[in-house]
Every structure is written in C-alpha cells, then in structure tokens.
Coordinates of C-alpha atoms in Angstrom, one line a residue:
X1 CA 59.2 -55.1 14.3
X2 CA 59.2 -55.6 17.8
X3 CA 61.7 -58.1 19.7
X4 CA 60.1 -60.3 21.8
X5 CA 60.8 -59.5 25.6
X6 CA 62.9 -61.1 28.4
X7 CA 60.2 -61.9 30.8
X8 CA 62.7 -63.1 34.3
X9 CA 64.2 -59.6 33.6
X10 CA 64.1 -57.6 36.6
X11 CA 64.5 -53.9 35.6
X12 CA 66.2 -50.8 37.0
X13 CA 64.4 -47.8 36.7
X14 CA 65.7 -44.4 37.5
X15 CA 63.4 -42.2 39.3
X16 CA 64.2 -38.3 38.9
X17 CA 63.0 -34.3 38.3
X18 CA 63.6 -30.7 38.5
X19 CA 60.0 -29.1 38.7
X20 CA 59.3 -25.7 38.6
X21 CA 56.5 -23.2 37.1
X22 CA 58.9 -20.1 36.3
X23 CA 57.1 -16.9 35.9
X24 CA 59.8 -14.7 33.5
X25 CA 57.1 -11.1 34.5
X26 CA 57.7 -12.2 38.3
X27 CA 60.9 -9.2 38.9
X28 CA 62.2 -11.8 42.4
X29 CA 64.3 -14.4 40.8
X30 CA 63.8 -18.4 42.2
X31 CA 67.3 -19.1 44.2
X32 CA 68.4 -22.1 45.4
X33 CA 67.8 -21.0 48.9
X34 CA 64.1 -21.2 47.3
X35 CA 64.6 -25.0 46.6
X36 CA 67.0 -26.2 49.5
X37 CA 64.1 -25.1 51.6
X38 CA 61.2 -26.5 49.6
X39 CA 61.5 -30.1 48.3
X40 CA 65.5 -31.0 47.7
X41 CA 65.2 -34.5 47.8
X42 CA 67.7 -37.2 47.4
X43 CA 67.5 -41.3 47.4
X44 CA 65.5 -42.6 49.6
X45 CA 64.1 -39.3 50.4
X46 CA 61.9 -39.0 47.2
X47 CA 60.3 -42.6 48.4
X48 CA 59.5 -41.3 52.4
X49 CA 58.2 -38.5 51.0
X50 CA 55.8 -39.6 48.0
X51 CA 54.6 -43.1 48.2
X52 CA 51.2 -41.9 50.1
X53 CA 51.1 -38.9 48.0
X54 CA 48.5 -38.1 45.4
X55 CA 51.7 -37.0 43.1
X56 CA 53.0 -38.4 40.0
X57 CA 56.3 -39.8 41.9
X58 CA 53.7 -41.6 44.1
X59 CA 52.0 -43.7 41.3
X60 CA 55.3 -44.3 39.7
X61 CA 56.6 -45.8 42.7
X62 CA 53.2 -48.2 43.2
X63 CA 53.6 -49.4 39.7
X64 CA 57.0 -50.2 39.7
X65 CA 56.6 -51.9 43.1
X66 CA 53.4 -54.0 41.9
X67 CA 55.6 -55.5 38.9
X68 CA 58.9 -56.2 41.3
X69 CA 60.7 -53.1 39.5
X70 CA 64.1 -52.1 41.2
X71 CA 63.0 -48.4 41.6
X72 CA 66.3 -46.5 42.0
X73 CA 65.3 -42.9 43.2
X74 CA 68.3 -40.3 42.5
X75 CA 67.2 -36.7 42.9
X76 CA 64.2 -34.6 43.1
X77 CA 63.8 -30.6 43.4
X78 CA 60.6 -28.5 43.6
X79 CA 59.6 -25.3 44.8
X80 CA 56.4 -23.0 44.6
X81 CA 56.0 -21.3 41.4
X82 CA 58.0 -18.0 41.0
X83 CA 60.6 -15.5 39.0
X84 CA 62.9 -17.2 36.4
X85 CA 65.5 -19.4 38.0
X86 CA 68.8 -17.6 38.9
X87 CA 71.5 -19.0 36.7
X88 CA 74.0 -20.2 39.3
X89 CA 71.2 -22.1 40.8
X90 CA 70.5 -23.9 37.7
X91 CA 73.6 -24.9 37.4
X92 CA 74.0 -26.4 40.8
X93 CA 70.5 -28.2 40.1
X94 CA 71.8 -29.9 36.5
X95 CA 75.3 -30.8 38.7
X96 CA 73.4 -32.7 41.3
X97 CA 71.2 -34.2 38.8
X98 CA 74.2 -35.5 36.9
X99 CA 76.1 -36.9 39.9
X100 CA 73.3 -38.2 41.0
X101 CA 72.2 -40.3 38.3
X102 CA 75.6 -41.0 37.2
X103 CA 76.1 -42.7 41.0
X104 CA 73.4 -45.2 40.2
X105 CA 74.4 -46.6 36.5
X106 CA 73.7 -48.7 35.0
X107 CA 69.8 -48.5 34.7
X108 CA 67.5 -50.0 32.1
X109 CA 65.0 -47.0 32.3
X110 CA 64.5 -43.6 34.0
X111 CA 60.8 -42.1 35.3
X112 CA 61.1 -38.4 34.7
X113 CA 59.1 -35.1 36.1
X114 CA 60.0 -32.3 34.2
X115 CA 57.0 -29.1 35.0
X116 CA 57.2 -28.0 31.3
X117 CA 57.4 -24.1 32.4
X118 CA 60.9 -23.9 33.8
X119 CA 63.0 -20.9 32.6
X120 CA 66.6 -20.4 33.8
X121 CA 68.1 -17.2 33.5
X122 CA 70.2 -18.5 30.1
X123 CA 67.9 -21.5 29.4
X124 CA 64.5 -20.1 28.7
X125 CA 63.7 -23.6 27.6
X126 CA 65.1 -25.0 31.3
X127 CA 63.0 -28.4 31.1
X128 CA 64.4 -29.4 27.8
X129 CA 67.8 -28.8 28.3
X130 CA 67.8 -30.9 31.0
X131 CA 66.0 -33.4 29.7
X132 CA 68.4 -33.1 26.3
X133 CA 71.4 -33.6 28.7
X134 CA 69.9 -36.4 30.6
X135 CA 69.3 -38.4 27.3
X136 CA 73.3 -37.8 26.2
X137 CA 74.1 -39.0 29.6
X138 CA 72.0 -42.3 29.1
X139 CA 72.2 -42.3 25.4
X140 CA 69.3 -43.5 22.9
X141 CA 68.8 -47.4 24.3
X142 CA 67.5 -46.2 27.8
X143 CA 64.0 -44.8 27.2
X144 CA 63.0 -41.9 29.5
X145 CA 59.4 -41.6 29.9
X146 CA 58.0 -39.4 32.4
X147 CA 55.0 -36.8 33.2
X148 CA 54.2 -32.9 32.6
X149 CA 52.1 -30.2 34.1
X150 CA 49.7 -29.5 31.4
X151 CA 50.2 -25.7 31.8
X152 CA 53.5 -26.8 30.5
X153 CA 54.9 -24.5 27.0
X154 CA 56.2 -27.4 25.6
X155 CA 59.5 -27.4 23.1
X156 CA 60.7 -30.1 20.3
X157 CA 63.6 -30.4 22.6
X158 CA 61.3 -32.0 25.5
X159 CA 60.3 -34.5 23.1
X160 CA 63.4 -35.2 21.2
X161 CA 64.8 -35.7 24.2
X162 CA 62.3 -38.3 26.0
X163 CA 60.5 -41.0 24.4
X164 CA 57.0 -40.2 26.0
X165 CA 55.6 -37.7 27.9
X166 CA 52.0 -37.5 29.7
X167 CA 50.6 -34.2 31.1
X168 CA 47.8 -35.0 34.1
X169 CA 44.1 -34.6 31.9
X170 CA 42.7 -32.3 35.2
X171 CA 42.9 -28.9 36.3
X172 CA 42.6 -28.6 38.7
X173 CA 45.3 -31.6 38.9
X174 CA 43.8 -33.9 41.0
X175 CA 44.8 -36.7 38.9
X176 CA 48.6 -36.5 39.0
X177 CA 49.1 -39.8 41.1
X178 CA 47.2 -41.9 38.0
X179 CA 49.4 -40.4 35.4
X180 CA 52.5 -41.3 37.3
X181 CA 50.6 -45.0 37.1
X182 CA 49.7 -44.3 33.4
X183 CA 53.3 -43.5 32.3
X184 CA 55.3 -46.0 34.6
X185 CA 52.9 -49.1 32.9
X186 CA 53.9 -47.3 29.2
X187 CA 57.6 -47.3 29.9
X188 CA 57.6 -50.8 31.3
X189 CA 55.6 -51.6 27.9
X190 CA 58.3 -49.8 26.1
X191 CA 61.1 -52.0 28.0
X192 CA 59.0 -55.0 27.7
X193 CA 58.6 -54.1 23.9
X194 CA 54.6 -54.4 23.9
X195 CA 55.4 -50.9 22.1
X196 CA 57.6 -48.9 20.0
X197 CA 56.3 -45.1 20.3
X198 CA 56.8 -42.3 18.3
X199 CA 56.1 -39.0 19.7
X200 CA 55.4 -35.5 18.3
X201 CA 54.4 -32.3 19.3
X202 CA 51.7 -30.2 17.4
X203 CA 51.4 -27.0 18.3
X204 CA 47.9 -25.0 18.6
X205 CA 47.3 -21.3 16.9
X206 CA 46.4 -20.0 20.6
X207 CA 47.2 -19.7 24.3
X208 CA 43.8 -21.2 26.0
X209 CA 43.7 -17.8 28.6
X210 CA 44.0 -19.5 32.5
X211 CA 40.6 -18.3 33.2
X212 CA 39.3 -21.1 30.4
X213 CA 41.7 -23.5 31.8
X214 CA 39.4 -25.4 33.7
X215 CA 38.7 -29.1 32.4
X216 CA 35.4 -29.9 33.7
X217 CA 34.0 -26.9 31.9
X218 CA 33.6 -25.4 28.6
X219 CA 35.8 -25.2 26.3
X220 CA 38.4 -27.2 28.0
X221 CA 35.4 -30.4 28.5
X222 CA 35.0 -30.5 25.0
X223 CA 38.2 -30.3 23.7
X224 CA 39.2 -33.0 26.1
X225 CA 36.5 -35.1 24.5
X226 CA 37.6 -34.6 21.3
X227 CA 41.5 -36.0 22.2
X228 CA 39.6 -38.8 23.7
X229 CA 37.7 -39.8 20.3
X230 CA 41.0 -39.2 18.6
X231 CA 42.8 -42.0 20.1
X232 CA 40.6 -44.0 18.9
X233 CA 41.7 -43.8 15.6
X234 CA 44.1 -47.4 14.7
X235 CA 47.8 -46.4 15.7
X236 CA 47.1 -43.4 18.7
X237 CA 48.5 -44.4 22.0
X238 CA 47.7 -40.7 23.2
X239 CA 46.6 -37.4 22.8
X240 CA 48.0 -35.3 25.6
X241 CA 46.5 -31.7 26.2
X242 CA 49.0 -29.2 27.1
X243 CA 47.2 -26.1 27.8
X244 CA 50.3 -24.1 28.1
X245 CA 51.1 -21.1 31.1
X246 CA 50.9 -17.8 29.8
X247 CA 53.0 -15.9 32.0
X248 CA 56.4 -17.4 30.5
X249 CA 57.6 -15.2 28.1
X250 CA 59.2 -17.8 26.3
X251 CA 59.2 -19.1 22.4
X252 CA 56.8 -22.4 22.9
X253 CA 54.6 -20.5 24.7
X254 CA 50.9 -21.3 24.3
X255 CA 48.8 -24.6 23.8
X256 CA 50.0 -27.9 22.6
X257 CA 49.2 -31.3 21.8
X258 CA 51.9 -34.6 23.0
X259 CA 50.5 -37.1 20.5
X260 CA 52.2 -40.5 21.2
X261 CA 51.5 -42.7 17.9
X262 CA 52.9 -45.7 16.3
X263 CA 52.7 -44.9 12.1
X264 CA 52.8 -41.7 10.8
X265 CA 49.7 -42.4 8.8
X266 CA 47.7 -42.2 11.8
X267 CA 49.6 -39.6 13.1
X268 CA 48.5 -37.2 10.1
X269 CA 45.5 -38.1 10.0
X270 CA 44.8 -37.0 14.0
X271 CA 47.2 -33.8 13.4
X272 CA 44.6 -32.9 10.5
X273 CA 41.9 -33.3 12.5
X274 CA 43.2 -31.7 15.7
X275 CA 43.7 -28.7 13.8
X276 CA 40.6 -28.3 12.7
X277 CA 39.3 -28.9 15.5
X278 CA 41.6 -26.0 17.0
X279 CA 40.6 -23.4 14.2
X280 CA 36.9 -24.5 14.7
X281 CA 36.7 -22.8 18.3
X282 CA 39.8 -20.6 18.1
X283 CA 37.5 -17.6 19.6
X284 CA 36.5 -20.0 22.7
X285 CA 39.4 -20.1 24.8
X286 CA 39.8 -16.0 24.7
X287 CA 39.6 -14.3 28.4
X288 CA 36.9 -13.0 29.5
X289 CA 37.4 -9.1 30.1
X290 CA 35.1 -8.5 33.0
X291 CA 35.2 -5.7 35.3
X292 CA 36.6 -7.2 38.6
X293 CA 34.5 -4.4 40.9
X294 CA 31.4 -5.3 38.8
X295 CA 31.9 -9.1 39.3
X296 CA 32.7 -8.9 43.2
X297 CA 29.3 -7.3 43.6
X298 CA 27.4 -10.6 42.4
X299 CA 28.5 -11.6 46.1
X300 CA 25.1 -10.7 47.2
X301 CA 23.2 -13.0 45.3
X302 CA 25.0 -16.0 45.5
X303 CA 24.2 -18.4 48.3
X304 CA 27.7 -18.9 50.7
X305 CA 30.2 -19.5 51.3
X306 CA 31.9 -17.5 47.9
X307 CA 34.7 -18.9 46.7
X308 CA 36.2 -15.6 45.4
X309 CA 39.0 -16.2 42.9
X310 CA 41.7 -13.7 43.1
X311 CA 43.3 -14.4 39.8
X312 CA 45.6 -11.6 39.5
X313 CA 47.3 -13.1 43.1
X314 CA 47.9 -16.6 42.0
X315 CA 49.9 -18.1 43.9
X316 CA 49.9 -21.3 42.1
X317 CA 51.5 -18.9 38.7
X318 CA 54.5 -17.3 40.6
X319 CA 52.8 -14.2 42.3
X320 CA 53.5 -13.1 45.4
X321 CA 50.2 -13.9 47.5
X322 CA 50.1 -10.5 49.2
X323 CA 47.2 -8.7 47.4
X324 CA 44.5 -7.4 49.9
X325 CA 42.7 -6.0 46.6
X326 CA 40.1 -8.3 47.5
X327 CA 40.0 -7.8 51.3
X328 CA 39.8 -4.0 50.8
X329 CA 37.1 -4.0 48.3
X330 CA 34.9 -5.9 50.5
X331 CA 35.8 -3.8 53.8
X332 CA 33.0 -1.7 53.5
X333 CA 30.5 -4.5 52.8
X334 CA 28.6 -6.5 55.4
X335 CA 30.4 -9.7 54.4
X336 CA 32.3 -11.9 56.5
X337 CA 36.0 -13.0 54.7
X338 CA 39.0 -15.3 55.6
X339 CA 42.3 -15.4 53.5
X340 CA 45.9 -15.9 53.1
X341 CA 48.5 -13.2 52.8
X342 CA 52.2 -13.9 52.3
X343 CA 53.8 -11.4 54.6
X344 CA 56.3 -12.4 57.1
X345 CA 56.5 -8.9 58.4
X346 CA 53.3 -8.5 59.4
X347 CA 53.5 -12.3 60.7
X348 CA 56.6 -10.9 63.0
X349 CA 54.1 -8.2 64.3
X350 CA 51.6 -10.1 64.9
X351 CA 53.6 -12.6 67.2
X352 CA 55.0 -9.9 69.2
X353 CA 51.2 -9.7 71.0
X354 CA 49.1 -12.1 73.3
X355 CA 46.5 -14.1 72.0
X356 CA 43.3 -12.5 72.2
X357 CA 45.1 -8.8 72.7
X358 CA 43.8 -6.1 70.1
X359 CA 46.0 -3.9 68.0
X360 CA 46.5 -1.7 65.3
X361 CA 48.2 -4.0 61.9
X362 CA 49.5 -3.0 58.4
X363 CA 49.4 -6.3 55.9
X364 CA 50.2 -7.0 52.2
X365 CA 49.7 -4.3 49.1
X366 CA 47.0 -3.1 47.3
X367 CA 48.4 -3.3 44.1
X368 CA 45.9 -0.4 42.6
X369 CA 47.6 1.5 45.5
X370 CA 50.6 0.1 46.6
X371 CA 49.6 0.5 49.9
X372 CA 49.2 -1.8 52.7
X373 CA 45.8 -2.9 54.7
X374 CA 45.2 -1.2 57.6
X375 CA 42.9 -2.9 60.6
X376 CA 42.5 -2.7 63.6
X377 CA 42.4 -6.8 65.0
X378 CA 42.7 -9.5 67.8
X379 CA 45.4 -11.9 67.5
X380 CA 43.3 -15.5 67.3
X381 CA 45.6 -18.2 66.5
X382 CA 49.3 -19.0 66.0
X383 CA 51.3 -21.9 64.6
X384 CA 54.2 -23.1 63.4
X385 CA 52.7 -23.4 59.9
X386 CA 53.0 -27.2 58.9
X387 CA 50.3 -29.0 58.2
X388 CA 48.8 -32.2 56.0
X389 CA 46.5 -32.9 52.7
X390 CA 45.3 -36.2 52.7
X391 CA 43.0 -36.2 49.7
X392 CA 43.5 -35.4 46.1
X393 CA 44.1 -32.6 45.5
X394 CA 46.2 -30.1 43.0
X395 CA 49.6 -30.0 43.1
X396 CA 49.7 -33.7 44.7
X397 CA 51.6 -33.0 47.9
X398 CA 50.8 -34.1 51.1
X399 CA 53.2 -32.1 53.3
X400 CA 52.8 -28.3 53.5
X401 CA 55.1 -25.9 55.2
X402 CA 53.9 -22.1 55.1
X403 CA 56.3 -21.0 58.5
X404 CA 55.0 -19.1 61.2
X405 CA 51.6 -18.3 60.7
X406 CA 49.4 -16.0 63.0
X407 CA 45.6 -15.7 62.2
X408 CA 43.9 -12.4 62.8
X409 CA 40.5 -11.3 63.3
X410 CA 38.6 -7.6 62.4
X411 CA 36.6 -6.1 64.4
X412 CA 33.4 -7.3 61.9
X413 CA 34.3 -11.0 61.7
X414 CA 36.7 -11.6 59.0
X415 CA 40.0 -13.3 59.3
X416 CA 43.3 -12.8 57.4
X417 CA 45.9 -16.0 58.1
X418 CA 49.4 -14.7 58.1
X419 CA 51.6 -17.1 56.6
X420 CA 55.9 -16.0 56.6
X421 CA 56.3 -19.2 53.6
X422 CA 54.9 -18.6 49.9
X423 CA 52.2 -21.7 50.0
X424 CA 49.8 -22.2 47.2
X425 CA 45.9 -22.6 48.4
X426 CA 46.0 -26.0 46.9
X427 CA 44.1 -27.1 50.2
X428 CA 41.5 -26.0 52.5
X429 CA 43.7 -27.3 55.5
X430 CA 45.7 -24.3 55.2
X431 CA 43.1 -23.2 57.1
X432 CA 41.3 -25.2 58.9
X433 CA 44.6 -26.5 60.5
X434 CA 44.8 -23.3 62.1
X435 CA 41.2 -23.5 63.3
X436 CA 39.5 -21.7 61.0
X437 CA 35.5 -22.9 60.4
X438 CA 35.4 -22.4 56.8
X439 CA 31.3 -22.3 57.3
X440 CA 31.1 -19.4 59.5
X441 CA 32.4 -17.2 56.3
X442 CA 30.3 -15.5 53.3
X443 CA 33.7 -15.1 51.4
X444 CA 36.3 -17.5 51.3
X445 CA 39.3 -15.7 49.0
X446 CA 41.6 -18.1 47.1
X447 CA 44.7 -16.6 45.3
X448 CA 44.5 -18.7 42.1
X449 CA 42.0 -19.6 39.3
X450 CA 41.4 -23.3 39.2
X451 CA 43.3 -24.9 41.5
X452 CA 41.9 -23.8 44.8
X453 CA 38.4 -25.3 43.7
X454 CA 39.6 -28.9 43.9
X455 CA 40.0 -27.7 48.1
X456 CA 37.0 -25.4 48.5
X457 CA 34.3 -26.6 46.0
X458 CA 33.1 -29.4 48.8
X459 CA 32.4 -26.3 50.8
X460 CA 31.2 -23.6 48.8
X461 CA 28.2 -23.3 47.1
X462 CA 29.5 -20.4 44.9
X463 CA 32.8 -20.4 43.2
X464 CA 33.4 -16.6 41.3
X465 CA 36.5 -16.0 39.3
X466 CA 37.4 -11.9 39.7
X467 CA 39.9 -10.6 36.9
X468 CA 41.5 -8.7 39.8
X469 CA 44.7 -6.6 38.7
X470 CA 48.5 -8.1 40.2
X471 CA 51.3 -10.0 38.9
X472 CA 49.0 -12.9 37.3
X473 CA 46.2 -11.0 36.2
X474 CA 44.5 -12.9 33.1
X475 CA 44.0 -11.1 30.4
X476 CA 47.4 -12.6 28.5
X477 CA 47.7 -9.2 26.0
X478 CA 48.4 -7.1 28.9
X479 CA 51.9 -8.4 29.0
X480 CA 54.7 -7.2 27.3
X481 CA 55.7 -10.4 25.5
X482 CA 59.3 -10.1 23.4
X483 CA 59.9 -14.0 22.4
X484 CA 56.6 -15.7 21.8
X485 CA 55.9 -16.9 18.8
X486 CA 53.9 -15.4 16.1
X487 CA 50.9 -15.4 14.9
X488 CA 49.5 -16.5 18.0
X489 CA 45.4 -16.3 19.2
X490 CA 44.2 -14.1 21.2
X491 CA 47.0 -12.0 20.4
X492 CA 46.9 -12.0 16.4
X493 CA 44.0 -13.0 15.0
X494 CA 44.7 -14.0 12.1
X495 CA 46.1 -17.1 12.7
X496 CA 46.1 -20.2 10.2

C-alpha cells in the first residue's frame, strides 16, 4: 500500500554517471587520459554543459527544474567508445564517484547514466558494479532511477541495484533528452509514492545483429510495437527494449527486455507473451551476409548523395575510424567521396604544407591490406577541430572536439577530413564546419551503421549499409566469443 506523499517537500536529487561502450575485441585499452580529455565533469560542470543538450542529463535537469527539485550534480565521465577500460582507471573513476556523492549527502534521490556496455579490465560487468556499490553507499530507501543505451548487455546486478531503468526507444538515439524527462517524472513519482515499481529483466534467445538495429525499420519497428501493446496490459509501467552490443564479449551479452511492473501477475503474463513473441521471429534479426564489393557497386543506380555505411569502421562501436577500405574501392570509379579518417599522423603531415599547395600523402589502413592510402592532394581547409550540433541527434551531445583537423582534396574531386581526435559521425557538422558542401558529393562515407543516418538522412537520398571487413564488422559469429552465454541465436540455433 502506498503512503500518501509529503507535498511542501522539496527534494534533493543526485545527478551522476560513468558512460562508456567498451569494445573487449578492440586490442587499445580506454585509459583515463581517454576520459580526462573527453567529458570529466564535475558539479556545476555537468549543468553548463547539458542543459541545452539533446542528452539524457539535459531532460533530467528540465524536469527537475520545472517541479522546483534541488538538482545536486556530483560527477559525470564519458568518452568515445573503445577497448575495455584499464583497471587502474576504473578504479580512479569508482573513487571519484564515491567522494563525490559522498560530499553531497544527504539526498532523497539520485538520476543515474549508466551506458549498459562498460567492461573494466576485472569487472566485465563495469555498469553494475558500480551501480551495486552506489546502492550500498545510499542504501535501499534512496531510489536510483536512471537511463541506458539500449545497445546496453544488461546484467541482474544493473537491476538489483537501481529501482528503474529506461533505455532511449531510437536508434539511431535521437530521443535521449525525452527519456532523461521520462525517468526523472518516474523517480519523482517513486518519491512522491504515486508508484511502487518492481523491476525485472527478461532475457531474449538472440543478439538482434547491429545491422537489424535500426528502430524505424523492420524487425526492430515491429517488435517495438509489440512492447507498446504490452504495456497495455493492467499493472505494466514499461517495456524497455535493450537490443544489446555485440562486440562485448561478456556473459549478458545479447538482447533484453527492462520490464518495470507493479504485480507479478501482470508481469508473467507479458514475460509469456514477450517470449513468444521473441521465438516467433527469432530468424529476423540474423545479419545479413552480403558481399561488401557486390553491394558498393549498387552506387550507380542510386540517386546521390550515397550515404555509404562503413560498418566494419564504426566509430560509434569502439573501432578505430581509420579504414580507407571504402575510399580505395571506389578510387577507380568516377564517383566523387568525402569522409573522416582518425589519423593524427597524417593530420601532422598535412599541416606542415600551405593551403592550396599539392603533395604526395599516406592516410589510414586498408584493413584487407594493412596498408595505407596513397594520393596525391591539395591541402583545402584546416581547423582546430571543435565544432557544434544543435539538433537531435545520436549520442545527444552538443559540443564536439575532434583536434586538429586538415581537409584534403584528390585530384578527381573527393575529400578525406583528417581529424587527430576519435569523434563518432554522429553529425553532419563534422563536416560542414570545416566547409565541406555535403551536395557536391555522390558518396558521403559514414563509419557506423545507424547512427550517422539521424545526421545525413536530411541530405541523402540513398542510405547503403556495406558489411565492410575491420574491427566492427557485423556478422556477430565471426568473433571469437569465450563468456557469452549459451544457447544464444544466431549463434546456436536451437535455442528455447
């Protein structure tokens, strides 16, 4: 039975996270050198930074300031996805996270952000550790309700240990700043004691591969639909869709389900239905194994701009954004191409000539080969790399940083921007800030799989997703998994 609430009570609500997408195939380990000089984000900080942003932290923040909340940021770290988390800077993250929030006690809440596909070097399950140590700090009266990445793998520790949790519903994530709103009004509900949730984690019989990942299409748009008609069932607060990142080799590993109920009745009766729904369709969220040479040459008969998809170069999943596998099949092709490599070498290089002087430049690695790109080009634009997102878009951050950045220019038209800072393509101004007409291209060449098309979908008329081979390519059974869990789709099939 619910207590009736103090309504002059003016509420205290912690606001922190440790967010990272930790790729355990990735061989460079995530330092804290990596965070420090990313997002490391203390008090007042975490506000100046995400109040305009289209970020979870950001509708948190509006929420708590529309219903005269006393937000208390504490500490905040991010950086771009990458190789498992080096242990000593683990440990220096959960130390500043306990200081931090032990500086600011008493508080009658806390607003988490957890990613969901953290791995420390000893904590292969990073997210719920912390979480698990955050809820023994605050004990079992506090409730800790916060958000999740739905490429999240998520553990019974993540959910023991907080008492809701709410993945965005898009990917790309271009809704992150309403579910920050969406779980800031449930935990005031919970303080207000409008609700008592449970919450519970069902597990699906598959990985949904990152090429089928996309929610505005099939299978993803229909399985969506289906967690929609399942809360309406009498008792469902929610059914949150994890869809899980493949490229942790970690025991939750795969797709999930947050269901957030109030009687276990109900909650049986969705499980049930979920996972029939899940055996159902099992075979529709397999990869699809296309040729990547094969599917590059349907170039020609799509109207441009292409958004090519380098999917085996995603950024966004912890590779290294220095493929030119792309660039070097279409060398020999009529088509004019602009993209992004990560190589602060060749940026070096670059700066050591005149704008508008010609020379001779070796950039990123053809992973077939191992070998660089070679081109002759004409040094077009240099900056210092920092520039603005103002719209929605994944990721939810509004300040970018990819260091010093030189944009080059072939001899046949195309452009390479040479960034010295790992930076997602999470927005077209990654470009265009460095005066780059994303119109006078056929190819525009993206290094994810869905994110990017929140950015370029307004200006392509062709989006093609290439199976290209790298660190991320996405066909999950090429990996060399040793912890996962077992039976598991597409890897079993005979799963129950």
């Amino acid at each position: 039975m619910l207590l009736p609430a103090d309504e002059n009570k003016t509420y205290r609500i912690a606001l922190l996270g440790i967010y990272h997408e930790s790729n355990t195939f990735v061989g460079t380990p995530t330092t804290l050198g990596h965070f420090k000089r990313s997002r490391w984000l203390k008090g007042e900080a975490i506000i100046s930074e995400y109040e305009d942003a289209y970020h979870e932290l950001g509708g948190a923040i509006e929420v708590f300031r529309e219903n005269d909340v006393e937000t208390v940021p504490v500490f905040y770290a991010e950086t771009t996805p990458g190789g498992v988390i080096q242990d000593k800077a683990y440990q220096v993250l959960i130390d500043e996270l306990h200081q931090a929030i032990t500086d600011v006690l008493p508080v009658d809440g806390c607003f988490v952000v957890p990613h969901g596909a953290g791995v420390a070097e000893y904590d292969p399950d990073m997210d719920g550790v912390w979480l698990s140590l955050l809820r023994d700090k605050l004990g079992y009266d506090i409730p800790i309700v916060g958000t999740l990445d739905p490429h999240a793998n998520v553990s019974e520790l993540m959910i023991s240990s907080t008492n809701a949790l709410f993945p965005y519903s898009t990917n790309p994530h271009i809704d992150q700043r309403e579910t920050g709103r969406r779980a800031a009004r449930f935990l005031l509900d919970v303080l207000n004691k409008k609700v008592k949730p449970l919450q519970a984690l069902i597990s699906a019989p598959f990985a949904i591969s990152i090429d089928k990942q996309h929610t505005e299409a099939e299978p993803c748009k229909s399985l969506y639909a289906f967690a929609r008609e399942l809360e309406k069932i009498e008792g469902i607060y929610s059914m949150n869709i994890c869809l899980g990142f493949p490229y942790a080799d970690v025991k939750d590993m795969g797709t999930s389900v947050i269901m957030i109920y109030d009687n276990c009745q109900s909650g049986e009766k969705a499980e049930l239905l979920l996972m029939e729904y899940f055996r159902q369709y099992l075979h529709d969220f397999d990869c699809d194994r296309k040729d990547a040479r094969m599917q590059l040459k349907q170039i020609n008969e799509l109207p441009k701009p292409v958004l090519v998809l380098d999917m085996g170069d995603n950024v966004g999943a912890g590779s290294d954004g220095n493929s030119t596998w792309v660039l070097d099949c279409l060398e020999n092709t009529a088509f004019k191409s602009v993209a992004c490599i990560y190589d602060p070498q060749a940026v070096k290089t670059s700066l050591e000539h005149k704008l508008n002087e010609k020379f001779p430049l070796s950039f990123g690695q053809n992973p077939e080969t191992g070998k660089p790109s070679q081109s002759q080009v004409t040094l077009a634009y240099i900056s210092n790399g920092r520039f603005v997102e103002e719209r929605p878009r994944h990721g939810g951050q509004k300040n970018y940083d990819m260091g010093k950045t030189a944009v080059v220019v072939t001899d046949k038209g195309s452009a390479v921007l040479l960034h010295s800072k790992r930076v997602p393509p999470f927005s077209s101004a990654q470009l265009t800030s460095c005066g780059i007409k994303l119109e006078n291209f056929d190819v525009i060449v993206a290094k994810g799989v869905n994110a990017p098309i929140a950015a370029y979908q307004p200006v392509c008329s062709s989006i093609l997703h290439v199976n290209t081979p790298g660190q991320t390519q996405a066909d999950m059974t090429l990996f060399n998994y040793r912890n996962r869990r077992k039976p598991l789709f597409p890897f079993e099939t005979d799963v129950k």
